[in-house]
XYZ file of C-alpha atoms in Angstrom:
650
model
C -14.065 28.135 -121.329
C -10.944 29.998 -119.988
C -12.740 30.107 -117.021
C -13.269 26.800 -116.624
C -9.451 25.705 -117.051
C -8.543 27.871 -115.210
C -10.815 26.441 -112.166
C -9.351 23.331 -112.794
C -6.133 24.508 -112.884
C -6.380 26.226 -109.465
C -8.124 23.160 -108.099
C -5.092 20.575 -109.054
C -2.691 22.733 -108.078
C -4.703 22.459 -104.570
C -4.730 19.189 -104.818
C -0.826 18.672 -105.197
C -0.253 21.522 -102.169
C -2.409 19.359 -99.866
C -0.876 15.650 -101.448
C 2.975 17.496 -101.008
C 1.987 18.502 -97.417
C 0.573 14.983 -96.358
C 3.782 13.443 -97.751
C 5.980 15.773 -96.118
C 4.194 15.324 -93.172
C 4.428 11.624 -93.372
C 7.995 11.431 -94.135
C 8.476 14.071 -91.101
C 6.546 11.750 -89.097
C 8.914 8.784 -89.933
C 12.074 10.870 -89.686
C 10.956 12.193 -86.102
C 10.337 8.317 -85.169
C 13.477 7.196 -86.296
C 15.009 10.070 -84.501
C 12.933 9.011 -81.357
C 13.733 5.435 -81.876
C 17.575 5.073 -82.660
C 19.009 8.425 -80.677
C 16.897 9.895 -78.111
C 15.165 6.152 -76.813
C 18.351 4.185 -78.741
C 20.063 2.783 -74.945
C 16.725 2.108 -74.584
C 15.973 -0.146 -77.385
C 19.146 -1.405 -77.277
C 18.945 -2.578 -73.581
C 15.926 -4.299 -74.172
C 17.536 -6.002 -77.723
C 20.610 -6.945 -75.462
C 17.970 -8.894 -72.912
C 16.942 -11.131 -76.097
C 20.467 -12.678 -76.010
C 21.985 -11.381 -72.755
C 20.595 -12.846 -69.334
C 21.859 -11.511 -65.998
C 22.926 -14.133 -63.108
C 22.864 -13.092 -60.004
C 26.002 -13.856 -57.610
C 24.649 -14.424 -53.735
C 26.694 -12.927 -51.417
C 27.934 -15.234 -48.887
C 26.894 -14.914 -45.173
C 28.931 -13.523 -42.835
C 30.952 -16.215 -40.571
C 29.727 -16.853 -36.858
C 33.333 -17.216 -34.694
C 33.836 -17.789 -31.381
C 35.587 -15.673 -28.965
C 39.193 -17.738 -29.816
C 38.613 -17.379 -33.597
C 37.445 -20.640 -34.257
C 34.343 -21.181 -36.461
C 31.102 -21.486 -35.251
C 29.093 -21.428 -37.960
C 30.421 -21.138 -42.127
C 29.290 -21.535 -45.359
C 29.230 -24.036 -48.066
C 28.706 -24.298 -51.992
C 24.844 -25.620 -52.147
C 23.355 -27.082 -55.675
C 19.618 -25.017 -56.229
C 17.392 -26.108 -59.200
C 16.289 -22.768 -61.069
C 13.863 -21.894 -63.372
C 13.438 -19.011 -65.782
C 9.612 -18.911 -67.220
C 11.031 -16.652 -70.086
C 12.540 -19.888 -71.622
C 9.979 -22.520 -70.814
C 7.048 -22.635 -73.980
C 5.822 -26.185 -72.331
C 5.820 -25.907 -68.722
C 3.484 -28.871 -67.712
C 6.196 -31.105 -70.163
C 8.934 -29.655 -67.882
C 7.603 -30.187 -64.665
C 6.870 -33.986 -65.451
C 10.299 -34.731 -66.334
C 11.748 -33.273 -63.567
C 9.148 -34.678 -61.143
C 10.142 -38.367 -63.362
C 13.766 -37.206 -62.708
C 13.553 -35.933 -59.090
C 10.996 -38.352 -57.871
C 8.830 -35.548 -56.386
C 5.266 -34.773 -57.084
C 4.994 -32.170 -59.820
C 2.445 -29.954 -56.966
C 5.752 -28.980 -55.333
C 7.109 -27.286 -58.362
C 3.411 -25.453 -58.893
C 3.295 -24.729 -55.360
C 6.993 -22.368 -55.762
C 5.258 -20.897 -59.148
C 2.191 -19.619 -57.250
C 4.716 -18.061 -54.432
C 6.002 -16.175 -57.352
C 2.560 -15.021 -59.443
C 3.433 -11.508 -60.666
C 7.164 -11.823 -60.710
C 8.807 -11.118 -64.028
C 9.165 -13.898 -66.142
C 12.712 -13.082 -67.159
C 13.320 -13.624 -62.942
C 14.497 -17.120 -61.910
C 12.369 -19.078 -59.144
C 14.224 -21.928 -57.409
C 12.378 -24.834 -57.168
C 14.534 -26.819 -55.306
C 16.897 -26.254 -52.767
C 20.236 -28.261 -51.612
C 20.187 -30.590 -53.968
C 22.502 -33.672 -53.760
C 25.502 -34.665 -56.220
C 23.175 -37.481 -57.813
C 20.483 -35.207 -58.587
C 22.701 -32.823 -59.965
C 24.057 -35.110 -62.497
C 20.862 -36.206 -63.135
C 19.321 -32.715 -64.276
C 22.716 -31.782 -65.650
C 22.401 -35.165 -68.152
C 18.593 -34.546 -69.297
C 19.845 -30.163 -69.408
C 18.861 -30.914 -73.269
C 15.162 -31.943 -72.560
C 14.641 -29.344 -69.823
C 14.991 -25.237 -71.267
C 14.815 -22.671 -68.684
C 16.004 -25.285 -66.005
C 19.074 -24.703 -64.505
C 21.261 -25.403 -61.589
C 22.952 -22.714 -59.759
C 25.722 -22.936 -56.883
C 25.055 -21.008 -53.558
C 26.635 -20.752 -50.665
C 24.602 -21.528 -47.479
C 24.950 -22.053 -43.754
C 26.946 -25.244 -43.183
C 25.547 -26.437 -39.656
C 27.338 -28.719 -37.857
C 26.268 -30.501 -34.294
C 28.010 -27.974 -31.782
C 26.169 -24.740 -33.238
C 23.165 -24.245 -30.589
C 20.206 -23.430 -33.083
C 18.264 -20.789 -30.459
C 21.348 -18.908 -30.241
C 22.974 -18.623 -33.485
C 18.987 -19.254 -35.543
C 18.417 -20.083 -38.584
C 17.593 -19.398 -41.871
C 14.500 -19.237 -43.931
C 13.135 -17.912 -47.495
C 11.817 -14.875 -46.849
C 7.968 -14.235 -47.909
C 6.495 -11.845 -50.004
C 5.489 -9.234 -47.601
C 8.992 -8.848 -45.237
C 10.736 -8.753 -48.470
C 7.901 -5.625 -49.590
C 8.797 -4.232 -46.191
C 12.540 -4.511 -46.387
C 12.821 -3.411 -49.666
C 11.132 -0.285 -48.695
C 13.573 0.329 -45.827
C 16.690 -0.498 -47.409
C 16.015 -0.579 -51.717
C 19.616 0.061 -52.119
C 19.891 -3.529 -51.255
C 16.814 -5.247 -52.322
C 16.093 -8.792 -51.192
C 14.482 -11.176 -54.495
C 12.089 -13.882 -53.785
C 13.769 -17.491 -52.961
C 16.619 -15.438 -50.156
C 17.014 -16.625 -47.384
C 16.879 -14.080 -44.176
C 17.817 -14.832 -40.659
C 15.166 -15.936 -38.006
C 15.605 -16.255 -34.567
C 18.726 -15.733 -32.930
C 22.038 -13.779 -34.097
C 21.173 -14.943 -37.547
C 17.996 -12.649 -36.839
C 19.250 -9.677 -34.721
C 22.540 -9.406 -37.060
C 20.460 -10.159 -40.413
C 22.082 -6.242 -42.231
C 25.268 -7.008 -41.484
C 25.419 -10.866 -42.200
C 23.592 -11.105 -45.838
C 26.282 -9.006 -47.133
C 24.959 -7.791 -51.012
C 24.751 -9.768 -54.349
C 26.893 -9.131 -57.420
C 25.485 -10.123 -60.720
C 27.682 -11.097 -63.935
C 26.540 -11.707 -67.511
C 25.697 -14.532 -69.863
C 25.107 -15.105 -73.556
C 21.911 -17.547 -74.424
C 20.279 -18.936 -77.234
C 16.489 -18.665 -78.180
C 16.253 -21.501 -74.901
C 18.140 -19.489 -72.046
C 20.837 -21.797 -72.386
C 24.769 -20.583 -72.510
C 26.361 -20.262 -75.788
C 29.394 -18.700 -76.785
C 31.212 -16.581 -73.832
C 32.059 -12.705 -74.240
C 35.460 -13.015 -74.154
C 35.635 -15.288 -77.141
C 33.643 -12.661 -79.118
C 35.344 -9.840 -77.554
C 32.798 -8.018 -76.294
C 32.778 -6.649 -72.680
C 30.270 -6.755 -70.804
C 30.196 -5.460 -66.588
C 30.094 -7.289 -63.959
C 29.672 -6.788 -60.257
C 31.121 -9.266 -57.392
C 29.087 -10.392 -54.740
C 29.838 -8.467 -51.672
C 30.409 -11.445 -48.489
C 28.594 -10.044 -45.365
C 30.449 -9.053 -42.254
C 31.535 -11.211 -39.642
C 30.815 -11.838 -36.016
C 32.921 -12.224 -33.067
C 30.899 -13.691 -29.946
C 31.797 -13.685 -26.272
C 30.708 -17.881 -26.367
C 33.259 -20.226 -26.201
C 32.668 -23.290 -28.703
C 34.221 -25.761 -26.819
C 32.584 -24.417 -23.074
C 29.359 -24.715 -25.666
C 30.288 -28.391 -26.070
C 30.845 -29.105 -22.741
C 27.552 -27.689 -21.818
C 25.416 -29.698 -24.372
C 27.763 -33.010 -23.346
C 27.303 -32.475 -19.822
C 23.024 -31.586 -20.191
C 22.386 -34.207 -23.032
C 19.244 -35.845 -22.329
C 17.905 -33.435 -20.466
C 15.020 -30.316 -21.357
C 14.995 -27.098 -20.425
C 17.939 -24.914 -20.585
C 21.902 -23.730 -18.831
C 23.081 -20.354 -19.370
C 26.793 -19.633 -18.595
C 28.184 -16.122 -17.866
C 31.074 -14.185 -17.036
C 30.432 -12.057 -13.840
C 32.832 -9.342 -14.477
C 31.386 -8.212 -17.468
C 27.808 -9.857 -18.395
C 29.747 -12.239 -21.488
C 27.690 -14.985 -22.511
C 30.030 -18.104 -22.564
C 27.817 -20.772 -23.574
C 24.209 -21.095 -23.963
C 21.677 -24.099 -24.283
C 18.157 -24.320 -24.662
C 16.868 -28.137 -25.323
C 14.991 -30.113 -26.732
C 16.618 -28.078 -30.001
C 15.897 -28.528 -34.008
C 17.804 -29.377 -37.083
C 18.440 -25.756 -38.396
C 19.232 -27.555 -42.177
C 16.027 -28.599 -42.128
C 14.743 -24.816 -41.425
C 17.058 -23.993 -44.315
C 15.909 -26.559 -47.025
C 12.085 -26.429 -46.073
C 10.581 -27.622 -43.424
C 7.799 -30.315 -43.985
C 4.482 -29.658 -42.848
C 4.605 -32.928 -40.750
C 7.495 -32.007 -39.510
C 6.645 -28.780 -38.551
C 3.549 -30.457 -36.359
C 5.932 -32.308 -34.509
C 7.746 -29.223 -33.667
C 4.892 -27.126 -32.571
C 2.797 -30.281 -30.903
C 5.513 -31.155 -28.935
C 5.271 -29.575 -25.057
C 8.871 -29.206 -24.602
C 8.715 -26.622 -27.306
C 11.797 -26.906 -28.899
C 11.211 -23.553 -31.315
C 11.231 -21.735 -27.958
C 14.674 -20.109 -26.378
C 14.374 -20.890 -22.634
C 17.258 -19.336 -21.874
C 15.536 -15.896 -22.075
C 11.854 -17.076 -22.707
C 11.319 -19.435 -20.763
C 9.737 -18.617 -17.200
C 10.065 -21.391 -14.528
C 9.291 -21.277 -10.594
C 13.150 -20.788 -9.097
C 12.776 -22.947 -5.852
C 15.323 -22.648 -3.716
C 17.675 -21.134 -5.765
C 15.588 -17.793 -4.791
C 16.481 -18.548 -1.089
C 19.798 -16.171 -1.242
C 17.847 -13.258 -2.319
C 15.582 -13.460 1.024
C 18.977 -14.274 3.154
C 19.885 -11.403 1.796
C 16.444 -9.290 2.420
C 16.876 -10.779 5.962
C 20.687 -9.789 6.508
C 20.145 -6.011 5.308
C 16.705 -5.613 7.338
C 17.913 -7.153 10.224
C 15.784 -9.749 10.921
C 18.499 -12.293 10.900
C 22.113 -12.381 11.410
C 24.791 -14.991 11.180
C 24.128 -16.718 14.399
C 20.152 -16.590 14.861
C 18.702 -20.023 14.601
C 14.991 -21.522 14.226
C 13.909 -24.941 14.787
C 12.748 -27.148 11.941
C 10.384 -30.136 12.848
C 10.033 -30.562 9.635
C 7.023 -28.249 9.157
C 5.857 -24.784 9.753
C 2.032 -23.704 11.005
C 0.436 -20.374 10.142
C -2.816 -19.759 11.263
C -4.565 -22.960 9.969
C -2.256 -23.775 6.936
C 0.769 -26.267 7.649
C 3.799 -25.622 5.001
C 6.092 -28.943 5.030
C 9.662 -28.986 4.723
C 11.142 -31.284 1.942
C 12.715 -32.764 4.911
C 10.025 -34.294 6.338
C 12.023 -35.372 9.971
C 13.441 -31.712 9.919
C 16.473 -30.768 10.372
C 16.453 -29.435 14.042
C 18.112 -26.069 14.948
C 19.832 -24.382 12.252
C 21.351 -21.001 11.579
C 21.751 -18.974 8.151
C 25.135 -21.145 6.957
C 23.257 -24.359 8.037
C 19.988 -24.011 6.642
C 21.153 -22.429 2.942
C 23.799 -25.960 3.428
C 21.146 -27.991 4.037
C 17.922 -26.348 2.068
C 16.104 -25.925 5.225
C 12.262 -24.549 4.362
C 11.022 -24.010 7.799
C 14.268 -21.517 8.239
C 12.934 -19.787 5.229
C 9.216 -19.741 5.836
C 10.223 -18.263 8.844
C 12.474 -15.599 7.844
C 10.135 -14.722 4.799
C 7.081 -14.583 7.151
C 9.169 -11.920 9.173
C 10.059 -9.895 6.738
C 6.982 -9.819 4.335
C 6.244 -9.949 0.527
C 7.127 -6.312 -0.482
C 10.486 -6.244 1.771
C 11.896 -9.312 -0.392
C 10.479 -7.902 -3.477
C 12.438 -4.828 -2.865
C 15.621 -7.015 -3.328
C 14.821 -9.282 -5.747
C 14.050 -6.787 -8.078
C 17.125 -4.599 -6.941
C 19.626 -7.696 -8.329
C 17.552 -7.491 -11.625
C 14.913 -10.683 -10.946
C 11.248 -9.667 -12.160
C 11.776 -7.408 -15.224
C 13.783 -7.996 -18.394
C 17.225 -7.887 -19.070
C 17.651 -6.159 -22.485
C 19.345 -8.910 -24.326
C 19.336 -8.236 -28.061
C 19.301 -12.410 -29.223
C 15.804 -13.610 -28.747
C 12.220 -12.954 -27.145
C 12.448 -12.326 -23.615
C 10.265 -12.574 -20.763
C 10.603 -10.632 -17.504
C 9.509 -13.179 -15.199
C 7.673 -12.195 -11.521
C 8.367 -11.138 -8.878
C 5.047 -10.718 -6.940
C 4.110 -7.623 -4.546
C 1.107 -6.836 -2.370
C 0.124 -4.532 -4.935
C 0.540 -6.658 -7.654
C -1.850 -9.050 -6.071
C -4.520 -6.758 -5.918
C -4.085 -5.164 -9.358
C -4.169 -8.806 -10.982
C -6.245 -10.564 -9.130
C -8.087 -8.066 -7.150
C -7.387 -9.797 -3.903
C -5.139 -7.882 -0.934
C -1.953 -10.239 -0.296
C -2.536 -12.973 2.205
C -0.494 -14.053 5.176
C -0.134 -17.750 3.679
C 0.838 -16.364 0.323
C 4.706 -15.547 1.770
C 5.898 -18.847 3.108
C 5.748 -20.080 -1.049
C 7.453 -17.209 -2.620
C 10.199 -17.539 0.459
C 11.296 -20.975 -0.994
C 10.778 -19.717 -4.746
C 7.729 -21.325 -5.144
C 4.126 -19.740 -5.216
C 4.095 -16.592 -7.768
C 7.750 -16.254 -8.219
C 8.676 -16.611 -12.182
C 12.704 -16.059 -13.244
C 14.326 -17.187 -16.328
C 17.469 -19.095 -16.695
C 19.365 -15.880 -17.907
C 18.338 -13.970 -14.700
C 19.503 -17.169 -12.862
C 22.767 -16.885 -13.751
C 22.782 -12.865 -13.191
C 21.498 -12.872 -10.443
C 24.481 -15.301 -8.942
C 26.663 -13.621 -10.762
C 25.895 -10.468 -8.934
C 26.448 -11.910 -5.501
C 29.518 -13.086 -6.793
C 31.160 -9.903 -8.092
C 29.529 -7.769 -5.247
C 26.052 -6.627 -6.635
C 26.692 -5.237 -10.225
C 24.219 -6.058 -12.205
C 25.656 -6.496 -16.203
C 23.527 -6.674 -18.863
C 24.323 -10.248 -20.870
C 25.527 -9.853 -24.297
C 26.316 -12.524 -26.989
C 28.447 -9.933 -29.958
C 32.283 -8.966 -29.163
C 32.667 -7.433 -32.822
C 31.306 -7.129 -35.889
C 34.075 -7.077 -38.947
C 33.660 -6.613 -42.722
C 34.970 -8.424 -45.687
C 38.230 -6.579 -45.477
C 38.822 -7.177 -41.555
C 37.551 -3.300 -40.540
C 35.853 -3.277 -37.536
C 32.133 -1.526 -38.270
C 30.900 -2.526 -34.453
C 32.509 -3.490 -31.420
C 30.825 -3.898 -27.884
C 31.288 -2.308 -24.501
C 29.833 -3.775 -21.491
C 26.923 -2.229 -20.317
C 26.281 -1.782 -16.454
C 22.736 -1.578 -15.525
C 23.285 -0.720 -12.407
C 24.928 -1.404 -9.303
C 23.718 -2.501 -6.332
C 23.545 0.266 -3.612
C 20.817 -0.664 -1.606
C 23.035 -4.197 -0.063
C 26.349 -3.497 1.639
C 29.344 -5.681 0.684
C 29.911 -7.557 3.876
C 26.514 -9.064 2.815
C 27.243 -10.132 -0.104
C 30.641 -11.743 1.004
C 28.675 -13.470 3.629
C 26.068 -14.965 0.784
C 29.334 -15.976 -0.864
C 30.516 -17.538 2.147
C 26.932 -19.703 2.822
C 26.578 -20.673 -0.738
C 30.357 -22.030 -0.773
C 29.492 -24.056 2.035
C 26.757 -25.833 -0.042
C 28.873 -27.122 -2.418
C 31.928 -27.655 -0.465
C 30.528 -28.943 2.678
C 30.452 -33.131 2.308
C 27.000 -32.340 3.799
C 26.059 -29.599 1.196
C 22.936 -30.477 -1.017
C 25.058 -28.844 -4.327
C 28.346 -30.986 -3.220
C 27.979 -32.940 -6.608
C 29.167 -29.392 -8.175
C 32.204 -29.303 -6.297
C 35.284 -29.409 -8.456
C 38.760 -30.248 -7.414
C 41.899 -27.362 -8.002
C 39.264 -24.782 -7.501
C 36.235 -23.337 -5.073
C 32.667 -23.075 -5.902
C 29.776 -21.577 -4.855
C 26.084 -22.557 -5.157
C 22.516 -23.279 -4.481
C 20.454 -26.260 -5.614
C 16.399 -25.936 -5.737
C 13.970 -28.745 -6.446
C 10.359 -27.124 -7.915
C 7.184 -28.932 -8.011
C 5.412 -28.880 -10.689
C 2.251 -29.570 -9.196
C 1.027 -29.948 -5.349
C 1.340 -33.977 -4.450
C 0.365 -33.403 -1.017
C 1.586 -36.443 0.868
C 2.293 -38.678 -2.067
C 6.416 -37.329 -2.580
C 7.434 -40.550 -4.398
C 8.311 -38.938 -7.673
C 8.702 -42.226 -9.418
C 4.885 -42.554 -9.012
C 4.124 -39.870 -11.361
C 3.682 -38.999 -14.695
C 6.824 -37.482 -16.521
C 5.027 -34.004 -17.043
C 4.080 -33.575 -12.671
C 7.945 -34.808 -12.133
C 9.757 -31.618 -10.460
C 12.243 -29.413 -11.779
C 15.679 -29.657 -10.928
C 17.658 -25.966 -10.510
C 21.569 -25.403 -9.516
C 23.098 -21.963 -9.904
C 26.784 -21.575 -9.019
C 29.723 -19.596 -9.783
C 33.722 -19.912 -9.522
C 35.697 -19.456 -7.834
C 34.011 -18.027 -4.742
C 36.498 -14.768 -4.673
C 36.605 -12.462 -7.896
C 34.839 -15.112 -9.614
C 34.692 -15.707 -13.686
C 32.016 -17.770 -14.364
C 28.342 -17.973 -13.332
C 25.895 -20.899 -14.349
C 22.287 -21.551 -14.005
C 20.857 -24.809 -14.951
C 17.132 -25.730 -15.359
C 15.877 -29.201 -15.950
C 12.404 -29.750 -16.724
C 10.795 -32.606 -15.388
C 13.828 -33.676 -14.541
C 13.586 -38.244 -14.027
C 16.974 -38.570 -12.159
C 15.578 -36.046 -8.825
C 15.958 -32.882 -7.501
C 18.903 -30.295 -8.366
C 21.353 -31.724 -5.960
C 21.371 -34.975 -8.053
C 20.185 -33.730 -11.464
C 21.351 -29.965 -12.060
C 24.684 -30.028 -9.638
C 26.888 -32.593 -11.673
C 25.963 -30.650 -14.955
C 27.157 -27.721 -13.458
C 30.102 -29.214 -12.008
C 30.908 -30.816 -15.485
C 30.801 -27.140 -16.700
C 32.870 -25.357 -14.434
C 35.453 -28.382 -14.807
C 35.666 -27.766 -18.452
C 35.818 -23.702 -17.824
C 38.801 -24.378 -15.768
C 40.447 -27.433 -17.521
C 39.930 -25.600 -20.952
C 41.847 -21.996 -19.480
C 44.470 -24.442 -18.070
C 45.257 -25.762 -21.745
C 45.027 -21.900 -23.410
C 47.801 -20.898 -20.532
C 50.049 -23.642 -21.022
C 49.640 -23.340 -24.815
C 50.223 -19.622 -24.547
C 53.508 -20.653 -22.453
C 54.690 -22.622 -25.210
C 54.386 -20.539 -27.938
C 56.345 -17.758 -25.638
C 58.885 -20.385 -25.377
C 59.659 -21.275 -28.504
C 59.125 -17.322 -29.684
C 61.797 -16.769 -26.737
C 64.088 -19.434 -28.271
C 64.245 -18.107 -31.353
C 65.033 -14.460 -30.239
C 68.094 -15.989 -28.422
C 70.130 -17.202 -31.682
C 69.401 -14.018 -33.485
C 70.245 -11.695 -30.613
C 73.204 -13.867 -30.422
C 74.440 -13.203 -33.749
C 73.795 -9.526 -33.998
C 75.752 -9.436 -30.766
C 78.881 -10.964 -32.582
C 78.154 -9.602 -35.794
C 78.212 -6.261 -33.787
C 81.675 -6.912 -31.941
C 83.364 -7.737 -35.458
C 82.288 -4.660 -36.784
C 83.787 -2.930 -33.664
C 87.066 -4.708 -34.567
């Protein structure tokens, strides 16, 4: 029997060992989570218990502003209205999206069609359904806020484009998809880009894009159970941190915004493109390629019908032609084989040929565009007067690879290095290139074309105006640039430009060039001169028109008789004034309906150079003024230390 109690005895005593150790164990277990919960995961926790009344708003930094090489503003900002939505705070989305469709009279597929864009986002992350919303809509949503949780709207700043800001030059904005911002947020994560920014396309707005987006600040918020504001921090006296948005740096371009306006005054109705430079140091003063687009529209969303038109239409107007486009140069290519012919010898001042108006090799007849001819002429007369035969001639004489040598010597036939847009390198054809392309040798008849810029020969309206602006300044050959400076939000400079020679010229001796400068003055200053409609009183100007068909009419020349796409181009390039000149132009009109480039191109380029000169005129005398009156008030102060100076002395 003792036996017995005493197993029993042993076996609850067993029983209350194991029962103590599970409960110790259990209330360890409890104590260690508590410990795990509130101290070593407790910022934790309490981050994530701060998120269920505490949403973050992000601040957009503003884009850097676009000025022009006298300080005035090219391109700004301004306050924009977005329409947001947070999915966190939305328990009825359908609901939501009909009232604001109702509200915004839009179709409700819109709103699902930003959602999809943002499948796998965080829900706590706002998507912007709308962008740029006007003042009536605003009120609108702001009236119905009470029927609409998770909806907000949200002030931005965005690009403020006005008329005068060339779109191919400056770009444009657009909301950047999924997979740059993956890509970019990989490169730089210090400064990560969220879905719904807007990054720069095309243009400086492209090629500028880490300094100009500047970085995003963020600031804090109390909400209810909706996501909607309640009661501010301060008037609970909590603090909370907050960062401010960042503005990105600014630019400082060599472009002048009223030579810009000038430029798109003087070309308006015309397509293709004018590119102004300064010769001494490759500065791009103004720059045009047309037709252009609306920019806003690129901002807010382009339509898809919209979008058709732009990429249907065969002037291409999403295409910079200013470095992109490659056009046939005419005879605007004729001073590069006068000066082929001057440095080989094969011509000099004083040789002349005879123009009947045509020119026979072999069995091939190449007209001239004056069909009666122009008789005997020499260099000065036939570059006055656009004389073919005098080229065909010349070019004939000195071959395909002899002018190729040149051309691409002065930079024609290979691109230019310009950091603003695509950029083709045009062509300049060789012997060899003939037979590597299309695996032909170079014929005899192929060189009378490319000696009047016609045939194979490709340039760009960029190399246009570099190439006169290397005959003006003596054969150095400056690579165009668009960016003086680059400045951040507190005025230091973080970039600023030197001019970049590419090379100079060593192969053409000066007297060459100053008799090139001499020859192409003549055709604009001569009454006679084919450019004379580019001649511009106070000053002298220098310059070549060219006239490039499109296709081969034969006999038929009436170019009223065609269709608008076979009509022929119309070229000028000039520069002023002849001596140490400043400014080079180049001016391409496409299918141009008024004629040729002495007609068309010339008075654009005359209207240009005017406004160059007329707009320098107005900076000097300005300047003057200001010295004046700084002068003037020197005097009385000078004055009166002078006397206070002498009583002192007595």
């Amino acid at each position: 029997m003792t036996r017995i109690h005493k197993q029993e005895s042993l076996l609850i005593e067993s029983r209350f060992m194991w029962a103590s150790i599970l409960i110790l164990g259990v209330i360890s277990g409890l104590l260690f989570r508590l410990w795990y919960v509130q101290i070593y995961r407790g910022e934790y926790y309490k981050d994530i218990s701060e998120r269920n009344r505490v949403r973050r708003i992000e601040i957009p930094a503003p884009r850097g502003i676009i000025y022009d090489r006298n300080g005035e503003v090219m391109l700004g900002n301004s306050p924009f209205f977005d329409l947001v939505f947070i999915p966190q705070y939305v328990s009825d989305r359908d609901t939501t999206f009909k009232i604001l469709a109702r509200l915004l009279h839009v179709p409700t597929s819109r709103f699902e069609t930003r959602l999809e864009m943002a499948q796998g986002q965080p829900k706590f992350l706002p998507i912007t359904l709308k962008r740029n919303m006007s003042q009536h809509e605003v009120s609108i949503i702001e009236a119905n806020k009470i029927f609409l949780p998770g909806i907000e709207v949200r002030v931005a700043p965005r690009r403020d484009y006005g008329p005068d800001v060339p779109p191919h030059v400056i770009g444009y904005l657009r909301e950047i998809d999924p997979k740059a911002m993956e890509d970019l947020n990989n490169a730089t994560p210090d400064n990560p880009y969220l879905l719904g920014d807007l990054i720069g396309k095309q243009g400086l707005e492209a090629r500028w894009e880490k300094y100009l987006r500047g970085r995003r600040g963020y600031r804090l918020i109390q909400v209810d159970a909706f996501g909607r504001q309640t009661q501010s921090f301060e008037e609970n006296g909590w603090q909370y941190p907050s960062v401010a948005a960042i503005p990105g740096s600014d630019l400082e371009l060599t472009m002048d915004k009223e030579l810009q306006k000038a430029a798109r005054d003087a070309f308006a109705g015309k397509n293709g493109a004018v590119v102004v430079l300064n010769p001494q140091n490759g500065e791009i003063l103004a720059a045009l390629s047309e037709p252009g687009f609306d920019p806003r529209a690129m901002q807010t969303g382009v339509s898809s019908e919209d979008w058709r038109r732009l990429t249907e239409n065969p002037f291409k107007p999403l295409l910079d032609k200013t470095t992109g486009g490659e056009f046939p140069p005419g005879s605007v290519y004729k001073p590069v084989v006068a000066i082929a012919a001057l440095e080989e010898r094969v011509v000099d001042v004083n040789k002349t040929y005879h123009c009947p108006g045509h020119f026979t090799l072999g069995n091939r007849r190449f007209y001239c565009h004056e069909r009666r001819g122009h008789g005997t002429v020499n260099l000065n007369l036939a570059m006055m007067k656009s004389c073919d035969v005098y080229f065909y001639q010349v070019g004939v004489e000195l071959g395909v690879d002899r002018i190729a040598r040149y051309a691409k010597a002065l930079g024609l036939g290979q691109a230019l290095g310009i950091k603003l847009n695509m950029e083709r390198p045009g062509l300049i054809p060789t012997s060899a290139w003939k037979m590597l392309v299309h695996r032909f040798p170079w014929a005899a008849g192929d060189t009378p074309n490319i000696s009047i810029g016609q045939g194979y020969d490709l340039i760009t309206p960029v190399q246009m105006a570099n190439l006169y602006a290397s005959i003006a300044n003596g054969g150095k050959v400056w690579r165009p640039y668009a960016v003086n400076r680059v400045t951040n939000h507190v005025g230091e400079t973080v970039y600023e430009h030197q001019p970049e020679l590419i090379r100079k010229v060593t192969e053409i001796k000066p007297e060459t060039f100053q008799v090139l400068r001499n020859v192409l003055m003549s055709v604009v200053m001569d009454p006679k001169g084919t450019g004379k409609n580019a001649n511009v009183p106070g000053t002298t100007v220098a310059g070549k028109t060219g006239s490039v068909q499109v296709v081969s009419l034969k006999k038929n020349r009436n170019q009223a008789d065609v269709s608008m796409n076979w009509k022929e181009h119309a070229m000028f390039a000039a520069f002023s004034p002849v001596e140490n000149a400043e400014i080079a132009v180049a001016i391409v009109s496409q299918n141009d309906t008024v004629g040729g480039g002495g007609r068309s191109a010339a008075p654009v380029a005359g209207k240009i150079i005017e406004a160059y000169w007329r707009l320098k005129n107005e900076k000097a005398a300005l300047a003057a003024a200001h010295k004046d009156i700084s002068q003037g008030e020197k005097k009385p102060a000078a004055e009166a230390h002078r006397h206070e100076k002498q009583e002192k002395t007595f």
